[in-house]
Amino acid sequence: MELHLYDSWERRVRRFESITAGRVGLYCCGPTVYDYAHIGNLRTYIFEDLLRRTLSFNHYQVQHVVNITDVGHLVSDADDGEDKMEKGSRRSGKSAWEIAAFYSAAFMADFRALNLLEPATWCRATEYLPEQITFIQKLEEKGYTYRTQDGIYFDTSRQSDYGWLARLDRTALQAGARVALGEKRSITDFALWKFSPADSRRQMEWNSPWGRGFPGWHIECSAMSAAHLGTWFDIHCGGEDHIAVHHSNEIAQTEACHGTRLANFWMHGYFLQTGSEKMSKSGGDFLRLQTLIDQGIDPLAYRYLCLMAHYRSQLEFSWDGLQAAATGLQRLREAYHRWPDGEQIDHTWLTRFRDEINNDLNLPRALAIVWELVRSETGTAICKATLREMDQVLGLDLDGWIPASYEIPEVVEALARQRQAAREMRQWQEADRLRLEIKAHGFMVEDNASGSTLKPCEN
Ligand code: AMP
Ligand code: ZN
C-alpha cells in the first residue's frame, strides 16, 4: 500500500517513504500564545491531525512534536515591532508569562475538543534557550551572522538557493525594499537574536554571548525540532503563510548549520477564509471555537466541515456550511449507533477508503465513500465495524457520542406501531396520515433498514 503526499519543496505529489523504516518524525509549528486561536489556525491543526492519523493508519509509529511560541514572534514578520507576548501583556495588564500560560491552556482545550491526538511532545520556546543560543553560535562560527544595533542577523546572501521553498525572486524583493532595509544587508535577512532595549527591561529576556535579549522567532523551530527529531526528519508542517518567511528561514538556518534542509517533506495547510480573505487574529471576522460552541455547534461539526474540503484548497467559512456539516455529522452518528455491534470488517470498503486518504489525504473523497457505505446496507454490523476503523482517521469519535435520551410518550409509540402495521399492509396513505399525526405530537419518524426510529422534531 503506497502513501503519496504533496511536498511543497518539490511542488508535487510524491511517494512517501520514511527515513527510518516504520517510524515517522513529524514537526508542526504551533501557536503563538498571545491570544486565543481562531478557527482558521485550528483548521491547520486538524489537517496535521489527519496527516498523523493517516500515517498511523499506514502502520507508522509517529513521533509528533508541536511547539508553543511563547517568545520572539514580533508583530511584523520583518523583524521589527513589538514582541506579540509583551504587547499582549500591555493590553491585558497580566505578565507575559501569565498570558503564555493562559492561552496555552486555552489552546490545549480547543485541541482536545476537536479530538486532535495529543503530540508526543509539546515544546515551549522559552524552555530551549541554551539550544537556541548554541545554534546561533554555530551559525556565527560558520560566518552566517552579522550584528546590527538591535540584534544578530542571518545573512541570507550566503546561500544561493535561499527561499527555494517559496520560489522567492530575491532580486525583485531586494529592489522593492531599499527604504525599509534599515541596517539589514538584504531584505530577506532575519533576526536570530534581538537585544533588549537599552532604556527598558523586557519581561522575557536572557543573557547571551551577544548581550541581554531574546531569540528570533525562526530559530526556535530549527533548534527544538533538532532536539527532538534530529536535523533530518520526515515531515514538517504549518499553514501556507509559513512558506515564504518562517519555513524558508528555518531551512536557511538548518542548512547553514547542519547541511540539511531539515525535513524530507514540507506540507502546508491552506487558509480558512472569510469574505475571500484569510481569517486572522488582527482581522475583523475572528471566530474562536468557543464562539461556535456558544451558538450550540458541536466542535466536531467544525472538524467535519474541514473534512469536506481538501487541505490544499482554501475553505470559505459560512454558517450555512457549518450547519450542513453539523447535520452530516449528526446523521452519521445516528446511522452508526443504529447498527448492531460487530467485529468483522469489510476490507473492500476499507481499501477504497485507504486509497483516497493515501492519495494526498483526499478526505472529501474518503468521506464520500463513508456515505456510500452508510447507504449500501451491506450488513449493518459489518458496516459499523468498518466505519469504526475509518473513524481512526476521520477522528469524529463516533464511539464516544451518546445519543440524546428523550422520553417518547405512549401515545406516540402507539401511533408508530399503527403506522408500522399500515406499512406492512402497504397502506401508504394511512401510513402518511399517521406520520403527520406523530409529527403533531412533536416527533418525526425515520425509516431505515431495521424498521423505524422516532426522535423529537428539531424545532
Ligand atoms: P500562529 O498562532 O499565528 O503562529 O498560527 C498558528 C498556525 O495557524 C500556523 O501554522 C499558521 O500558518 C496557521 N494559520 C494562520 N491563519 C490561518 C488561517 N486563516 N487558516 C488556516 N491556518 C492558518
Ligand atoms: Zn515553526
Short mmCIF file of C-alpha atoms and ligand atoms in Angstrom, two decimals:
data_model
loop_
_atom_site.label_atom_id
_atom_site.label_comp_id
_atom_site.label_asym_id
_atom_site.label_seq_id
_atom_site.Cartn_x
_atom_site.Cartn_y
_atom_site.Cartn_z
CA MET A 1 0.00 0.00 0.00
CA GLU A 2 1.63 3.24 -1.09
CA LEU A 3 1.20 6.61 0.52
CA HIS A 4 1.54 9.72 -1.64
CA LEU A 5 1.83 13.20 -0.21
CA TYR A 6 2.27 16.66 -1.64
CA ASP A 7 5.69 18.06 -0.90
CA SER A 8 5.87 21.86 -1.04
CA TRP A 9 9.64 21.66 -1.61
CA GLU A 10 9.26 19.78 -4.88
CA ARG A 11 5.77 21.17 -5.56
CA ARG A 12 4.37 17.80 -6.48
CA VAL A 13 2.71 14.78 -5.01
CA ARG A 14 5.31 12.11 -4.48
CA ARG A 15 5.61 8.76 -2.79
CA PHE A 16 6.23 8.94 0.93
CA GLU A 17 8.86 6.69 2.43
CA SER A 18 10.08 7.21 5.95
CA ILE A 19 13.74 7.82 6.66
CA THR A 20 13.73 5.06 9.30
CA ALA A 21 11.59 2.03 8.49
CA GLY A 22 8.27 2.07 10.32
CA ARG A 23 8.77 5.42 12.06
CA VAL A 24 7.94 9.00 11.16
CA GLY A 25 9.22 12.21 12.75
CA LEU A 26 6.59 14.94 12.35
CA TYR A 27 7.13 18.54 13.45
CA CYS A 28 4.29 21.06 13.36
CA CYS A 29 4.63 24.77 14.02
CA GLY A 30 2.37 25.56 16.91
CA PRO A 31 0.50 28.59 18.19
CA THR A 32 1.83 31.95 19.28
CA VAL A 33 0.13 32.16 22.64
CA TYR A 34 -0.65 35.86 23.00
CA ASP A 35 -4.32 35.43 22.13
CA TYR A 36 -6.91 32.72 21.52
CA ALA A 37 -6.52 30.52 18.45
CA HIS A 38 -9.14 31.23 15.77
CA ILE A 39 -10.84 28.50 13.80
CA GLY A 40 -8.51 29.24 10.86
CA ASN A 41 -5.49 28.29 12.97
CA LEU A 42 -7.42 25.25 14.10
CA ARG A 43 -8.02 24.17 10.51
CA THR A 44 -4.26 23.78 10.16
CA TYR A 45 -4.05 21.62 13.28
CA ILE A 46 -6.94 19.50 12.02
CA PHE A 47 -5.06 18.94 8.74
CA GLU A 48 -1.96 17.92 10.72
CA ASP A 49 -4.01 15.56 12.86
CA LEU A 50 -5.45 13.95 9.73
CA LEU A 51 -1.94 13.52 8.42
CA ARG A 52 -0.80 11.95 11.66
CA ARG A 53 -3.77 9.61 11.75
CA THR A 54 -3.21 8.64 8.12
CA LEU A 55 0.41 7.79 8.93
CA SER A 56 -0.71 5.64 11.86
CA PHE A 57 -3.33 4.01 9.65
CA ASN A 58 -0.42 3.02 7.40
CA HIS A 59 1.23 1.42 10.42
CA TYR A 60 3.86 4.08 11.01
CA GLN A 61 4.79 4.92 14.53
CA VAL A 62 4.59 8.71 14.58
CA GLN A 63 6.70 10.91 16.78
CA HIS A 64 4.68 14.10 16.70
CA VAL A 65 6.20 17.32 18.04
CA VAL A 66 4.35 20.64 18.32
CA ASN A 67 5.96 23.82 19.60
CA ILE A 68 4.43 26.64 21.58
CA THR A 69 5.76 30.03 20.58
CA ASP A 70 5.84 31.93 23.85
CA VAL A 71 8.54 34.43 22.94
CA GLY A 72 10.13 36.08 19.92
CA HIS A 73 7.25 36.33 17.43
CA LEU A 74 7.19 40.00 16.54
CA VAL A 75 4.17 41.93 15.37
CA SER A 76 5.82 42.32 11.97
CA ASP A 77 7.41 39.38 10.19
CA ALA A 78 10.10 41.82 9.03
CA ASP A 79 11.72 41.66 12.48
CA ASP A 80 10.55 44.92 13.85
CA GLY A 81 7.67 46.00 16.01
CA GLU A 82 6.89 44.66 19.42
CA ASP A 83 7.04 41.07 20.62
CA LYS A 84 3.46 39.75 20.45
CA MET A 85 3.72 38.42 24.00
CA GLU A 86 4.86 41.72 25.50
CA LYS A 87 2.16 43.52 23.54
CA GLY A 88 -0.45 41.10 24.88
CA SER A 89 0.85 41.79 28.36
CA ARG A 90 0.46 45.55 28.00
CA ARG A 91 -3.04 45.12 26.62
CA SER A 92 -4.25 42.88 29.44
CA GLY A 93 -2.28 44.01 32.47
CA LYS A 94 -1.09 40.44 33.06
CA SER A 95 2.53 39.36 32.81
CA ALA A 96 3.83 37.87 29.56
CA TRP A 97 4.36 34.59 31.44
CA GLU A 98 0.78 34.57 32.71
CA ILE A 99 -0.51 35.27 29.24
CA ALA A 100 1.52 32.41 27.79
CA ALA A 101 0.19 30.00 30.41
CA PHE A 102 -3.40 31.18 29.96
CA TYR A 103 -3.52 31.00 26.16
CA SER A 104 -1.56 27.73 26.06
CA ALA A 105 -4.23 26.18 28.29
CA ALA A 106 -6.99 27.64 26.11
CA PHE A 107 -5.28 26.19 23.04
CA MET A 108 -4.99 22.73 24.61
CA ALA A 109 -8.71 22.83 25.44
CA ASP A 110 -9.53 23.55 21.77
CA PHE A 111 -7.15 20.80 20.76
CA ARG A 112 -8.99 18.25 22.89
CA ALA A 113 -12.45 19.48 21.88
CA LEU A 114 -11.55 18.80 18.23
CA ASN A 115 -10.38 15.30 19.12
CA LEU A 116 -6.84 16.07 17.97
CA LEU A 117 -4.37 13.45 19.12
CA GLU A 118 -2.01 14.67 21.78
CA PRO A 119 1.53 15.12 20.38
CA ALA A 120 4.33 13.05 21.88
CA THR A 121 5.98 16.36 22.78
CA TRP A 122 4.86 19.94 23.29
CA CYS A 123 7.88 22.20 23.42
CA ARG A 124 7.96 25.80 24.60
CA ALA A 125 10.46 28.21 23.06
CA THR A 126 11.27 29.68 26.49
CA GLU A 127 12.41 26.27 27.71
CA TYR A 128 15.00 25.87 24.95
CA LEU A 129 17.20 28.93 25.35
CA PRO A 130 20.53 27.02 25.60
CA GLU A 131 19.73 25.06 22.42
CA GLN A 132 18.86 28.25 20.54
CA ILE A 133 21.95 30.10 21.73
CA THR A 134 24.22 27.19 20.79
CA PHE A 135 22.59 27.07 17.35
CA ILE A 136 23.27 30.77 16.78
CA GLN A 137 26.86 30.35 17.97
CA LYS A 138 27.41 27.65 15.36
CA LEU A 139 26.00 29.92 12.67
CA GLU A 140 28.33 32.65 13.87
CA GLU A 141 31.35 30.32 13.72
CA LYS A 142 30.45 29.44 10.16
CA GLY A 143 30.21 33.10 9.21
CA TYR A 144 26.48 33.34 8.57
CA THR A 145 25.71 36.14 11.02
CA TYR A 146 26.25 39.87 11.39
CA ARG A 147 25.48 42.37 14.09
CA THR A 148 23.31 45.48 13.91
CA GLN A 149 22.29 47.86 16.65
CA ASP A 150 19.23 45.81 17.51
CA GLY A 151 20.40 42.24 17.11
CA ILE A 152 22.26 39.40 15.43
CA TYR A 153 21.06 38.71 11.91
CA PHE A 154 21.28 35.81 9.48
CA ASP A 155 22.99 36.74 6.23
CA THR A 156 20.83 35.19 3.50
CA SER A 157 23.17 36.36 0.72
CA ARG A 158 25.48 33.49 1.72
CA GLN A 159 23.03 30.96 0.30
CA SER A 160 22.44 30.82 -3.42
CA ASP A 161 19.24 28.83 -3.00
CA TYR A 162 17.80 30.80 -0.09
CA GLY A 163 13.98 30.90 -0.39
CA TRP A 164 13.70 27.97 -2.80
CA LEU A 165 10.73 26.58 -0.84
CA ALA A 166 8.79 29.73 -1.74
CA ARG A 167 10.47 30.11 -5.16
CA LEU A 168 11.37 33.61 -3.97
CA ASP A 169 12.50 36.16 -6.51
CA ARG A 170 15.18 37.75 -4.34
CA THR A 171 16.32 40.30 -6.86
CA ALA A 172 12.81 41.72 -7.22
CA LEU A 173 12.31 41.70 -3.44
CA GLN A 174 15.58 43.49 -2.85
CA ALA A 175 14.85 46.10 -5.49
CA GLY A 176 11.47 46.88 -3.94
CA ALA A 177 12.81 47.18 -0.40
CA ARG A 178 15.55 49.75 -0.46
CA VAL A 179 13.90 52.13 2.00
CA ALA A 180 12.70 49.54 4.50
CA LEU A 181 16.08 47.87 4.86
CA GLY A 182 17.49 49.81 7.80
CA GLU A 183 20.69 48.16 8.92
CA LYS A 184 19.79 44.85 7.31
CA ARG A 185 22.00 43.96 4.38
CA SER A 186 19.30 42.15 2.43
CA ILE A 187 15.56 42.36 2.80
CA THR A 188 15.37 38.60 3.37
CA ASP A 189 17.88 38.66 6.29
CA PHE A 190 16.24 37.90 9.62
CA ALA A 191 16.91 38.19 13.33
CA LEU A 192 18.46 35.31 15.23
CA TRP A 193 18.83 37.25 18.47
CA LYS A 194 17.27 40.60 19.37
CA PHE A 195 18.71 42.87 22.04
CA SER A 196 16.57 44.15 24.86
CA PRO A 197 16.01 47.90 24.51
CA ALA A 198 18.75 49.87 26.28
CA ASP A 199 16.31 52.04 28.20
CA SER A 200 13.83 49.44 29.48
CA ARG A 201 13.61 45.87 30.66
CA ARG A 202 11.61 43.20 28.91
CA GLN A 203 9.66 40.64 30.90
CA MET A 204 11.13 37.83 28.83
CA GLU A 205 14.86 38.28 28.35
CA TRP A 206 18.00 36.22 28.78
CA ASN A 207 21.76 36.64 28.85
CA SER A 208 23.65 35.55 25.77
CA PRO A 209 27.18 35.89 24.34
CA TRP A 210 25.86 38.91 22.38
CA GLY A 211 24.10 40.70 25.22
CA ARG A 212 20.78 40.56 27.00
CA GLY A 213 17.81 39.87 24.78
CA PHE A 214 15.60 37.18 23.30
CA PRO A 215 15.68 34.72 20.40
CA GLY A 216 14.18 35.41 16.99
CA TRP A 217 11.04 33.53 16.02
CA HIS A 218 12.53 31.14 13.45
CA ILE A 219 15.47 29.81 15.45
CA GLU A 220 13.19 28.13 17.98
CA CYS A 221 11.80 25.70 15.42
CA SER A 222 15.21 24.79 13.98
CA ALA A 223 16.58 24.23 17.50
CA MET A 224 13.62 22.40 19.01
CA SER A 225 12.96 20.13 16.05
CA ALA A 226 16.66 19.17 16.08
CA ALA A 227 16.47 18.47 19.80
CA HIS A 228 13.56 16.05 19.40
CA LEU A 229 13.75 14.69 15.87
CA GLY A 230 17.32 15.31 14.73
CA THR A 231 18.43 17.59 11.90
CA TRP A 232 16.94 15.45 9.13
CA PHE A 233 13.46 14.13 9.76
CA ASP A 234 10.41 13.13 7.76
CA ILE A 235 7.73 15.81 7.67
CA HIS A 236 7.48 19.46 8.69
CA CYS A 237 4.08 21.17 8.63
CA GLY A 238 2.44 24.53 9.08
CA GLY A 239 -0.04 26.87 7.44
CA GLU A 240 0.56 28.16 3.90
CA ASP A 241 1.65 31.58 5.23
CA HIS A 242 4.76 29.96 6.69
CA ILE A 243 6.19 29.02 3.29
CA ALA A 244 7.64 32.40 2.34
CA VAL A 245 9.18 33.51 5.62
CA HIS A 246 9.15 31.21 8.63
CA HIS A 247 9.87 27.92 6.90
CA SER A 248 12.25 29.45 4.37
CA ASN A 249 14.22 30.81 7.32
CA GLU A 250 14.14 27.55 9.27
CA ILE A 251 15.56 25.82 6.21
CA ALA A 252 18.23 28.51 5.75
CA GLN A 253 19.45 28.19 9.36
CA THR A 254 19.49 24.42 9.43
CA GLU A 255 21.15 24.15 6.05
CA ALA A 256 23.85 26.59 7.16
CA CYS A 257 24.38 24.83 10.48
CA HIS A 258 23.86 21.16 9.66
CA GLY A 259 23.80 20.89 5.88
CA THR A 260 20.25 19.54 5.64
CA ARG A 261 17.03 21.17 4.60
CA LEU A 262 15.54 19.92 7.85
CA ALA A 263 12.67 17.79 6.58
CA ASN A 264 12.19 15.38 3.70
CA PHE A 265 8.60 16.55 3.13
CA TRP A 266 7.25 20.06 3.70
CA MET A 267 3.47 20.16 3.94
CA HIS A 268 1.15 23.14 4.28
CA GLY A 269 -2.48 23.57 5.16
CA TYR A 270 -4.37 26.19 3.17
CA PHE A 271 -6.31 29.01 4.76
CA LEU A 272 -9.73 29.23 6.16
CA GLN A 273 -11.13 32.36 4.59
CA THR A 274 -13.88 34.79 5.48
CA GLY A 275 -15.20 37.10 2.81
CA SER A 276 -12.42 35.86 0.50
CA GLU A 277 -9.74 36.92 2.97
CA LYS A 278 -7.57 34.89 5.30
CA MET A 279 -9.08 34.64 8.76
CA SER A 280 -6.57 36.38 11.00
CA LYS A 281 -6.19 37.43 14.59
CA SER A 282 -5.98 41.06 13.56
CA GLY A 283 -8.89 40.83 11.09
CA GLY A 284 -12.50 41.56 12.00
CA ASP A 285 -14.10 38.16 11.47
CA PHE A 286 -12.13 36.31 14.08
CA LEU A 287 -14.05 33.26 15.24
CA ARG A 288 -12.99 31.11 18.14
CA LEU A 289 -14.07 27.54 18.62
CA GLN A 290 -15.85 28.74 21.75
CA THR A 291 -17.90 31.17 19.63
CA LEU A 292 -19.22 28.18 17.68
CA ILE A 293 -19.91 26.25 20.87
CA ASP A 294 -21.82 29.26 22.26
CA GLN A 295 -24.01 29.07 19.15
CA GLY A 296 -24.88 25.47 20.00
CA ILE A 297 -22.48 23.94 17.46
CA ASP A 298 -20.64 20.75 18.37
CA PRO A 299 -16.86 21.35 17.92
CA LEU A 300 -16.66 18.10 15.96
CA ALA A 301 -19.04 19.62 13.40
CA TYR A 302 -16.24 22.08 12.65
CA ARG A 303 -13.88 19.14 12.26
CA TYR A 304 -16.41 17.55 9.88
CA LEU A 305 -16.55 20.80 7.88
CA CYS A 306 -12.78 20.66 7.47
CA LEU A 307 -13.01 17.08 6.19
CA MET A 308 -15.28 18.30 3.41
CA ALA A 309 -12.53 20.39 1.76
CA HIS A 310 -9.11 19.21 0.64
CA TYR A 311 -6.35 20.62 2.85
CA ARG A 312 -4.69 22.13 -0.22
CA SER A 313 -7.66 24.29 -1.11
CA GLN A 314 -8.85 27.33 0.71
CA LEU A 315 -12.07 26.94 2.59
CA GLU A 316 -14.55 29.78 2.72
CA PHE A 317 -16.24 29.79 6.09
CA SER A 318 -20.01 30.19 6.26
CA TRP A 319 -22.54 29.47 8.95
CA ASP A 320 -24.68 27.63 6.40
CA GLY A 321 -21.74 25.40 5.52
CA LEU A 322 -21.12 24.74 9.18
CA GLN A 323 -24.77 23.91 9.75
CA ALA A 324 -24.69 21.46 6.83
CA ALA A 325 -21.60 19.84 8.37
CA ALA A 326 -23.38 19.58 11.73
CA THR A 327 -26.32 17.84 10.04
CA GLY A 328 -23.97 15.47 8.19
CA LEU A 329 -22.19 14.57 11.40
CA GLN A 330 -25.46 14.04 13.24
CA ARG A 331 -26.76 11.69 10.52
CA LEU A 332 -23.53 9.75 10.54
CA ARG A 333 -23.65 9.35 14.30
CA GLU A 334 -27.25 8.22 14.21
CA ALA A 335 -26.57 5.67 11.49
CA TYR A 336 -23.58 4.36 13.40
CA HIS A 337 -25.47 3.99 16.65
CA ARG A 338 -28.46 2.36 14.99
CA TRP A 339 -26.36 -0.54 13.80
CA PRO A 340 -25.65 -3.59 15.93
CA ASP A 341 -22.09 -4.07 17.15
CA GLY A 342 -19.76 -6.36 15.26
CA GLU A 343 -16.10 -7.10 14.80
CA GLN A 344 -15.95 -8.22 11.18
CA ILE A 345 -14.59 -5.59 8.80
CA ASP A 346 -15.35 -5.27 5.10
CA HIS A 347 -11.87 -4.93 3.61
CA THR A 348 -13.11 -3.94 0.17
CA TRP A 349 -14.62 -0.77 1.60
CA LEU A 350 -11.64 -0.15 3.80
CA THR A 351 -9.25 -0.45 0.86
CA ARG A 352 -11.26 2.06 -1.14
CA PHE A 353 -11.15 4.41 1.82
CA ARG A 354 -7.40 3.91 2.27
CA ASP A 355 -6.77 4.59 -1.42
CA GLU A 356 -8.35 8.01 -1.02
CA ILE A 357 -6.56 9.06 2.14
CA ASN A 358 -3.28 7.71 0.79
CA ASN A 359 -3.74 9.90 -2.25
CA ASP A 360 -2.51 13.06 -0.53
CA LEU A 361 -5.19 12.95 2.17
CA ASN A 362 -8.21 13.18 -0.08
CA LEU A 363 -10.66 13.41 2.78
CA PRO A 364 -13.58 14.78 0.73
CA ARG A 365 -13.43 11.62 -1.42
CA ALA A 366 -12.91 9.44 1.65
CA LEU A 367 -15.99 11.00 3.22
CA ALA A 368 -17.99 10.25 0.06
CA ILE A 369 -17.01 6.60 0.47
CA VAL A 370 -18.15 6.68 4.07
CA TRP A 371 -21.58 7.81 2.88
CA GLU A 372 -21.67 5.19 0.15
CA LEU A 373 -21.02 2.61 2.84
CA VAL A 374 -23.74 4.02 5.09
CA ARG A 375 -26.25 3.87 2.26
CA SER A 376 -25.15 0.47 0.99
CA GLU A 377 -26.66 -1.63 3.80
CA THR A 378 -24.17 -4.43 3.26
CA GLY A 379 -24.87 -5.97 6.64
CA THR A 380 -25.12 -3.42 9.34
CA ALA A 381 -22.79 -4.98 11.94
CA ILE A 382 -20.07 -5.13 9.30
CA CYS A 383 -20.79 -1.52 8.35
CA LYS A 384 -20.36 -0.47 11.94
CA ALA A 385 -17.04 -2.25 12.41
CA THR A 386 -15.76 -0.87 9.08
CA LEU A 387 -16.86 2.65 9.91
CA ARG A 388 -15.21 2.39 13.32
CA GLU A 389 -11.96 1.60 11.52
CA MET A 390 -12.40 4.59 9.18
CA ASP A 391 -13.05 6.81 12.17
CA GLN A 392 -9.48 6.13 13.30
CA VAL A 393 -8.61 8.61 10.55
CA LEU A 394 -11.69 10.83 10.48
CA GLY A 395 -11.43 11.38 14.23
CA LEU A 396 -15.13 12.10 14.63
CA ASP A 397 -15.25 10.00 17.80
CA LEU A 398 -18.34 8.12 16.64
CA ASP A 399 -17.99 5.69 19.53
CA GLY A 400 -17.84 8.48 22.07
CA TRP A 401 -21.12 10.10 21.04
CA ILE A 402 -24.00 9.43 23.36
CA PRO A 403 -27.41 9.69 21.68
CA ALA A 404 -29.62 12.24 23.43
CA SER A 405 -32.06 10.44 25.63
CA TYR A 406 -35.66 11.54 25.43
CA GLU A 407 -38.93 10.10 26.56
CA ILE A 408 -41.34 9.02 23.88
CA PRO A 409 -44.94 9.33 25.09
CA GLU A 410 -47.02 6.15 24.94
CA VAL A 411 -49.46 7.77 22.53
CA VAL A 412 -46.63 8.38 20.05
CA GLU A 413 -45.34 4.81 20.46
CA ALA A 414 -48.84 3.54 19.74
CA LEU A 415 -49.18 5.69 16.61
CA ALA A 416 -45.78 4.44 15.41
CA ARG A 417 -46.90 0.83 15.87
CA GLN A 418 -50.08 1.51 13.91
CA ARG A 419 -48.03 3.15 11.18
CA GLN A 420 -45.68 0.20 11.00
CA ALA A 421 -48.66 -2.15 10.65
CA ALA A 422 -50.08 0.07 7.88
CA ARG A 423 -46.79 -0.03 6.04
CA GLU A 424 -46.60 -3.77 6.29
CA MET A 425 -50.05 -3.92 4.69
CA ARG A 426 -48.85 -1.45 2.07
CA GLN A 427 -51.46 1.12 3.15
CA TRP A 428 -49.27 4.05 2.23
CA GLN A 429 -51.88 6.76 2.60
CA GLU A 430 -52.72 5.64 6.11
CA ALA A 431 -49.02 5.41 6.94
CA ASP A 432 -48.51 9.01 5.76
CA ARG A 433 -51.52 10.21 7.73
CA LEU A 434 -50.08 8.59 10.85
CA ARG A 435 -46.70 10.20 10.18
CA LEU A 436 -48.39 13.61 10.24
CA GLU A 437 -50.24 12.72 13.42
CA ILE A 438 -46.96 11.72 15.04
CA LYS A 439 -45.47 14.99 13.87
CA ALA A 440 -48.31 16.88 15.51
CA HIS A 441 -47.10 15.34 18.78
CA GLY A 442 -43.62 16.77 18.12
CA PHE A 443 -41.91 13.62 16.82
CA MET A 444 -40.62 12.51 13.47
CA VAL A 445 -40.25 9.02 12.10
CA GLU A 446 -37.17 7.90 10.23
CA ASP A 447 -37.45 4.68 8.25
CA ASN A 448 -34.36 2.56 7.94
CA ALA A 449 -33.25 -0.99 7.20
CA SER A 450 -34.09 -2.29 10.64
CA GLY A 451 -37.56 -0.65 10.92
CA SER A 452 -38.07 2.93 12.00
CA THR A 453 -36.94 5.24 14.75
CA LEU A 454 -38.64 8.12 16.48
CA LYS A 455 -36.99 11.33 17.51
CA PRO A 456 -38.14 14.77 18.53
CA CYS A 457 -38.65 17.32 15.75
CA GLU A 458 -35.73 19.72 15.61
CA ASN A 459 -37.80 22.87 16.12
P1 AMP B 1 0.04 31.49 14.80
O1 AMP B 1 -0.60 31.17 16.13
O2 AMP B 1 -0.35 32.83 14.25
O3 AMP B 1 1.56 31.32 14.87
O4 AMP B 1 -0.52 30.43 13.74
C1 AMP B 1 -0.71 29.09 14.03
C2 AMP B 1 -0.92 28.27 12.76
O5 AMP B 1 -2.14 28.65 12.10
C3 AMP B 1 0.19 28.44 11.74
O6 AMP B 1 0.51 27.17 11.20
C4 AMP B 1 -0.45 29.34 10.68
O7 AMP B 1 0.14 29.14 9.42
C5 AMP B 1 -1.89 28.85 10.71
N1 AMP B 1 -2.90 29.84 10.21
C6 AMP B 1 -2.96 31.17 10.44
N2 AMP B 1 -4.08 31.71 9.87
C7 AMP B 1 -4.74 30.69 9.28
C8 AMP B 1 -5.97 30.58 8.52
N3 AMP B 1 -6.76 31.64 8.28
N4 AMP B 1 -6.33 29.35 8.06
C9 AMP B 1 -5.56 28.26 8.30
N5 AMP B 1 -4.40 28.30 9.01
C10 AMP B 1 -3.99 29.49 9.49
ZN ZN B 2 7.91 26.97 13.30
#
